[in-house]
Short mmCIF file of C-alpha atoms in Angstrom, two decimals:
data_model
loop_
_atom_site.label_atom_id
_atom_site.label_comp_id
_atom_site.label_asym_id
_atom_site.label_seq_id
_atom_site.Cartn_x
_atom_site.Cartn_y
_atom_site.Cartn_z
CA MET A 1 -99.49 79.71 -51.37
CA ALA A 2 -101.51 82.87 -52.08
CA ASP A 3 -98.33 84.99 -52.13
CA SER A 4 -96.71 82.57 -54.58
CA ILE A 5 -99.72 82.78 -56.88
CA ARG A 6 -99.72 86.59 -56.77
CA ARG A 7 -96.01 86.68 -57.62
CA ALA A 8 -96.47 84.20 -60.47
CA MET A 9 -99.29 86.30 -61.96
CA GLN A 10 -96.88 89.22 -62.36
CA ASP A 11 -94.50 87.05 -64.37
CA ILE A 12 -96.81 87.08 -67.39
CA ASP A 13 -95.55 89.10 -70.35
CA LEU A 14 -97.85 92.14 -70.16
CA GLY A 15 -95.79 95.05 -71.52
CA PHE A 16 -93.19 92.86 -73.23
CA HIS A 17 -94.20 94.03 -76.70
CA ASP A 18 -94.45 97.74 -75.83
CA ALA A 19 -91.91 100.17 -77.28
CA PRO A 20 -88.59 100.22 -75.35
CA ILE A 21 -87.79 103.17 -73.09
CA SER A 22 -84.40 104.87 -73.50
CA LEU A 23 -82.72 106.21 -70.37
CA PRO A 24 -80.60 109.41 -70.51
CA VAL A 25 -76.99 108.63 -71.41
CA GLU A 26 -75.57 110.73 -68.57
CA VAL A 27 -77.80 109.06 -65.98
CA VAL A 28 -76.65 105.62 -67.12
CA ARG A 29 -72.99 106.71 -67.23
CA GLN A 30 -73.14 108.08 -63.69
CA ALA A 31 -74.77 104.91 -62.37
CA ALA A 32 -72.09 102.76 -64.01
CA GLU A 33 -69.36 104.97 -62.52
CA GLU A 34 -70.81 104.56 -59.02
CA ASN A 35 -70.92 100.76 -59.40
CA ARG A 36 -67.45 100.11 -60.81
CA PHE A 37 -65.97 98.36 -57.79
CA ILE A 38 -68.23 95.58 -56.54
CA LEU A 39 -67.71 92.34 -54.67
CA ILE A 40 -70.48 89.79 -55.02
CA GLY A 41 -70.92 86.85 -52.71
CA ARG A 42 -73.12 84.34 -51.02
CA PRO A 43 -73.17 82.52 -47.69
CA VAL A 44 -72.19 78.86 -47.72
CA MET A 45 -74.82 78.04 -45.05
CA PRO A 46 -77.76 80.40 -45.70
CA ARG A 47 -79.78 79.26 -42.68
CA LYS A 48 -76.88 80.09 -40.37
CA GLN A 49 -75.82 83.40 -41.95
CA ASN A 50 -78.42 86.17 -41.82
CA LEU A 51 -78.01 88.41 -44.87
CA ARG A 52 -79.23 91.63 -43.26
CA ALA A 53 -76.83 91.22 -40.36
CA LEU A 54 -74.08 90.24 -42.78
CA ILE A 55 -74.27 93.39 -44.92
CA ALA A 56 -74.42 95.54 -41.77
CA THR A 57 -71.45 93.84 -40.11
CA MET A 58 -68.86 93.21 -42.81
CA PRO A 59 -68.00 96.86 -43.63
CA ARG A 60 -67.21 97.37 -39.93
CA ASN A 61 -65.00 94.29 -39.93
CA TRP A 62 -63.13 95.67 -42.92
CA GLY A 63 -62.68 99.09 -41.29
CA LEU A 64 -64.78 100.66 -44.06
CA GLU A 65 -68.02 101.48 -42.26
CA GLY A 66 -69.75 104.38 -43.99
CA LEU A 67 -67.63 103.90 -47.12
CA VAL A 68 -68.91 100.55 -48.38
CA ARG A 69 -72.56 99.95 -49.27
CA GLY A 70 -74.06 96.49 -48.96
CA ARG A 71 -77.19 95.23 -50.67
CA ILE A 72 -79.09 91.95 -50.83
CA ILE A 73 -79.82 90.66 -54.33
CA GLU A 74 -81.84 87.75 -55.68
CA GLY A 75 -80.77 84.17 -55.18
CA ARG A 76 -79.69 84.68 -51.54
CA ARG A 77 -76.68 86.63 -52.71
CA PHE A 78 -75.25 90.00 -51.74
CA GLN A 79 -73.06 92.76 -53.12
CA PHE A 80 -70.73 95.32 -51.58
CA VAL A 81 -70.02 98.53 -53.49
CA PHE A 82 -66.60 100.05 -52.76
CA PRO A 83 -65.45 103.65 -53.22
CA SER A 84 -62.21 102.63 -54.95
CA GLU A 85 -60.41 99.68 -56.48
CA GLU A 86 -57.71 99.96 -53.82
CA ALA A 87 -60.23 99.51 -51.00
CA MET A 88 -61.82 96.55 -52.75
CA ASP A 89 -58.50 94.85 -53.52
CA THR A 90 -57.39 95.26 -49.90
CA VAL A 91 -60.45 93.32 -48.74
CA VAL A 92 -59.80 90.60 -51.33
CA ARG A 93 -56.13 90.26 -50.31
CA ARG A 94 -57.04 89.93 -46.63
CA GLY A 95 -59.56 87.17 -47.31
CA PRO A 96 -61.11 84.74 -47.30
CA TRP A 97 -63.82 86.02 -44.96
CA ALA A 98 -66.33 84.43 -42.64
CA PHE A 99 -69.56 85.53 -41.01
CA ALA A 100 -71.33 83.81 -38.10
CA ASP A 101 -68.36 81.42 -37.97
CA ARG A 102 -69.06 80.10 -41.48
CA MET A 103 -67.24 80.92 -44.67
CA LEU A 104 -68.38 83.42 -47.29
CA VAL A 105 -67.95 83.20 -51.03
CA LEU A 106 -66.72 86.62 -52.17
CA GLN A 107 -65.63 87.41 -55.73
CA ARG A 108 -65.09 90.54 -57.80
CA TRP A 109 -68.17 91.31 -59.89
CA THR A 110 -68.12 92.40 -63.53
CA PRO A 111 -71.02 92.65 -66.01
CA LEU A 112 -69.65 89.61 -67.88
CA MET A 113 -68.79 87.62 -64.76
CA ASP A 114 -69.13 83.84 -64.90
CA MET A 115 -71.55 83.26 -62.01
CA ALA A 116 -70.08 79.79 -61.55
CA MET A 117 -67.27 81.60 -59.70
CA LEU A 118 -69.70 81.94 -56.78
CA ASN A 119 -68.93 78.29 -56.06
CA PHE A 120 -65.29 79.05 -55.23
CA ILE A 121 -63.44 80.49 -52.24
CA PRO A 122 -59.78 81.51 -52.68
CA PHE A 123 -57.75 80.04 -49.80
CA TRP A 124 -54.07 80.29 -48.98
CA VAL A 125 -53.09 76.70 -48.24
CA GLN A 126 -49.93 75.64 -46.42
CA ILE A 127 -48.43 72.41 -47.78
CA ARG A 128 -46.36 70.52 -45.24
CA GLY A 129 -44.24 67.41 -45.68
CA ILE A 130 -42.65 67.81 -49.12
CA PRO A 131 -39.24 66.07 -48.90
CA PHE A 132 -36.50 68.65 -49.24
CA GLN A 133 -34.79 66.74 -52.05
CA PHE A 134 -37.92 67.23 -54.18
CA MET A 135 -38.61 70.84 -53.22
CA ASN A 136 -38.92 73.12 -56.24
CA ARG A 137 -41.58 75.23 -57.96
CA ASP A 138 -42.59 72.56 -60.48
CA VAL A 139 -43.24 69.96 -57.77
CA ILE A 140 -45.22 72.46 -55.71
CA LEU A 141 -47.24 73.46 -58.78
CA HIS A 142 -48.12 69.84 -59.61
CA ILE A 143 -49.21 69.18 -56.02
CA ALA A 144 -51.31 72.36 -55.93
CA ARG A 145 -53.11 71.48 -59.17
CA GLU A 146 -53.94 68.02 -57.84
CA VAL A 147 -55.46 69.54 -54.70
CA GLY A 148 -57.48 72.44 -56.12
CA GLN A 149 -57.72 75.19 -58.74
CA TYR A 150 -54.31 76.86 -58.69
CA ILE A 151 -54.05 80.67 -58.49
CA GLN A 152 -50.57 81.56 -57.28
CA MET A 153 -47.60 80.45 -55.19
CA ASP A 154 -45.69 82.02 -52.31
CA TYR A 155 -42.33 80.28 -52.45
CA ASN A 156 -38.74 81.51 -52.32
CA GLU A 157 -36.32 79.10 -54.00
CA GLU A 158 -33.41 80.26 -51.84
CA ALA A 159 -35.31 79.82 -48.57
CA GLY A 160 -37.08 76.62 -49.60
CA SER A 161 -34.81 74.24 -47.68
CA ARG A 162 -35.43 76.20 -44.47
CA LEU A 163 -39.22 76.33 -44.64
CA GLU A 164 -41.60 74.20 -42.59
CA PHE A 165 -44.21 74.60 -45.34
CA VAL A 166 -44.88 76.24 -48.68
CA ARG A 167 -47.97 78.33 -49.48
CA VAL A 168 -50.19 78.18 -52.53
CA ARG A 169 -53.39 80.03 -53.24
CA LEU A 170 -56.22 77.84 -54.50
CA ASN A 171 -59.77 78.49 -55.63
CA TRP A 172 -61.62 75.89 -53.59
CA ASN A 173 -64.89 74.55 -54.97
CA ILE A 174 -67.34 74.61 -52.06
CA GLY A 175 -69.10 71.63 -53.62
CA GLN A 176 -66.05 69.50 -52.81
CA PRO A 177 -65.10 68.27 -49.31
CA LEU A 178 -62.01 69.67 -47.66
CA ARG A 179 -59.01 67.39 -47.49
CA PHE A 180 -56.27 68.01 -44.94
CA GLN A 181 -54.06 65.02 -45.77
CA ARG A 182 -53.19 63.21 -49.00
CA HIS A 183 -50.62 60.60 -50.00
CA PHE A 184 -48.33 61.52 -52.89
CA GLN A 185 -45.73 59.32 -54.54
CA PHE A 186 -42.47 61.12 -55.28
CA THR A 187 -40.93 57.69 -55.85
CA PRO A 188 -43.11 55.02 -57.53
CA GLY A 189 -44.70 52.77 -54.91
CA VAL A 190 -43.57 54.88 -51.95
CA ASN A 191 -46.28 56.96 -50.24
CA THR A 192 -45.44 60.30 -48.66
CA LEU A 193 -48.14 61.92 -46.53
CA LEU A 194 -48.60 65.64 -47.16
CA ARG A 195 -50.70 67.82 -44.88
CA PHE A 196 -52.69 70.89 -45.89
CA HIS A 197 -53.59 73.80 -43.64
CA PHE A 198 -56.25 76.20 -44.95
CA GLU A 199 -55.53 79.67 -43.61
CA ARG A 200 -58.50 81.61 -42.17
CA LEU A 201 -60.76 78.57 -42.44
CA ARG A 202 -63.90 78.65 -40.30
CA GLY A 203 -66.93 76.39 -39.92
CA PHE A 204 -67.05 73.08 -41.78
CA CYS A 205 -68.51 69.62 -41.28
CA GLU A 206 -66.04 67.58 -39.25
CA SER A 207 -67.57 64.34 -40.52
CA CYS A 208 -67.26 64.79 -44.29
CA GLY A 209 -65.30 68.02 -44.78
CA MET A 210 -68.03 70.00 -46.57
CA LEU A 211 -68.22 73.76 -46.08
CA THR A 212 -71.93 73.89 -46.92
CA HIS A 213 -73.34 72.18 -43.83
CA ASP A 214 -72.60 71.49 -40.17
CA SER A 215 -72.13 68.02 -38.74
CA GLY A 216 -75.74 68.13 -37.50
CA ALA A 217 -76.96 68.16 -41.11
CA CYS A 218 -74.48 65.61 -42.42
CA LEU A 219 -75.75 62.40 -44.01
CA ILE A 220 -72.60 60.60 -42.92
CA HIS A 221 -72.83 61.80 -39.31
CA ASN A 222 -76.49 61.29 -38.46
CA GLY A 223 -78.53 60.64 -41.56
CA GLY A 224 -78.85 64.32 -42.45
CA GLN A 225 -81.17 65.60 -39.75
CA GLY A 226 -81.67 69.30 -40.32
CA ASN A 227 -80.80 71.23 -43.45
CA ASP A 228 -78.36 74.08 -43.98
CA GLY A 229 -79.25 74.54 -47.64
CA ASP A 230 -81.43 77.11 -49.38
CA ASP A 231 -85.15 77.28 -48.75
CA ASP A 232 -86.89 79.18 -51.54
CA SER A 233 -89.99 79.65 -49.41
CA GLU A 234 -88.07 82.17 -47.30
CA ASP A 235 -86.88 84.36 -50.18
CA ASP A 236 -89.47 87.07 -49.55
CA ALA A 237 -89.75 86.67 -45.79
CA PRO A 238 -88.28 89.39 -43.54
CA GLU A 239 -85.04 88.40 -41.87
CA ASN A 240 -84.37 89.04 -38.20
CA ASP A 241 -81.16 90.95 -37.63
CA ALA A 242 -78.69 88.96 -35.61
CA PRO A 243 -75.11 89.61 -34.59
CA GLY A 244 -72.45 87.84 -36.60
CA GLU A 245 -68.83 86.94 -36.15
CA GLN A 246 -65.92 87.50 -38.46
CA GLY A 247 -63.09 85.11 -38.98
#
């Protein structure tokens, strides 16, 4: 309580009306140059994913230890600063990523970034069960847009009839439960069951499909005992380093 009061006291506007201070142009330019290539992210289960361990571990998992700098920022979020766009794009292409067996939200940061993007994880999703007589890009596109936020498609028209599945890349809203099966009607009144396999998926609630909590914290499973969500009271508390796992 005392710490909260002391922090709140420093939120008053002393100094707000003082004359602004201009920083040297070259200093600002150099700082902007060093921070051009940034990924910003957040854990989907903050209580299970230690931020200090996360920023120490992920560069090693990417094979970029000593080249990528990680830092914890406000709101239980983190950033990784890359030496080049190529290195950053390689990490993005190899994603999505997990830490401590739970998924991470990881998006490219820009000064004008819509922070709502930190609610989305881009997954490659395999769609299985589309009848071959209906297999084409338009059908796949319509299915993908019904399932999630469409990004791109990996489909070869010539090889389509020989594939066990097609792949689409979707931005998945972590506020929505995963769905691995859905009925679609290619012919009115006739249900066809399609199955969806999320590549590189780790850690989700097996009761409701949410990425943001385990089954032990699920209202459906056991009335919600426990809590995997944020706890603002821990924002300024030191975090114990703990080993993590990468998926």
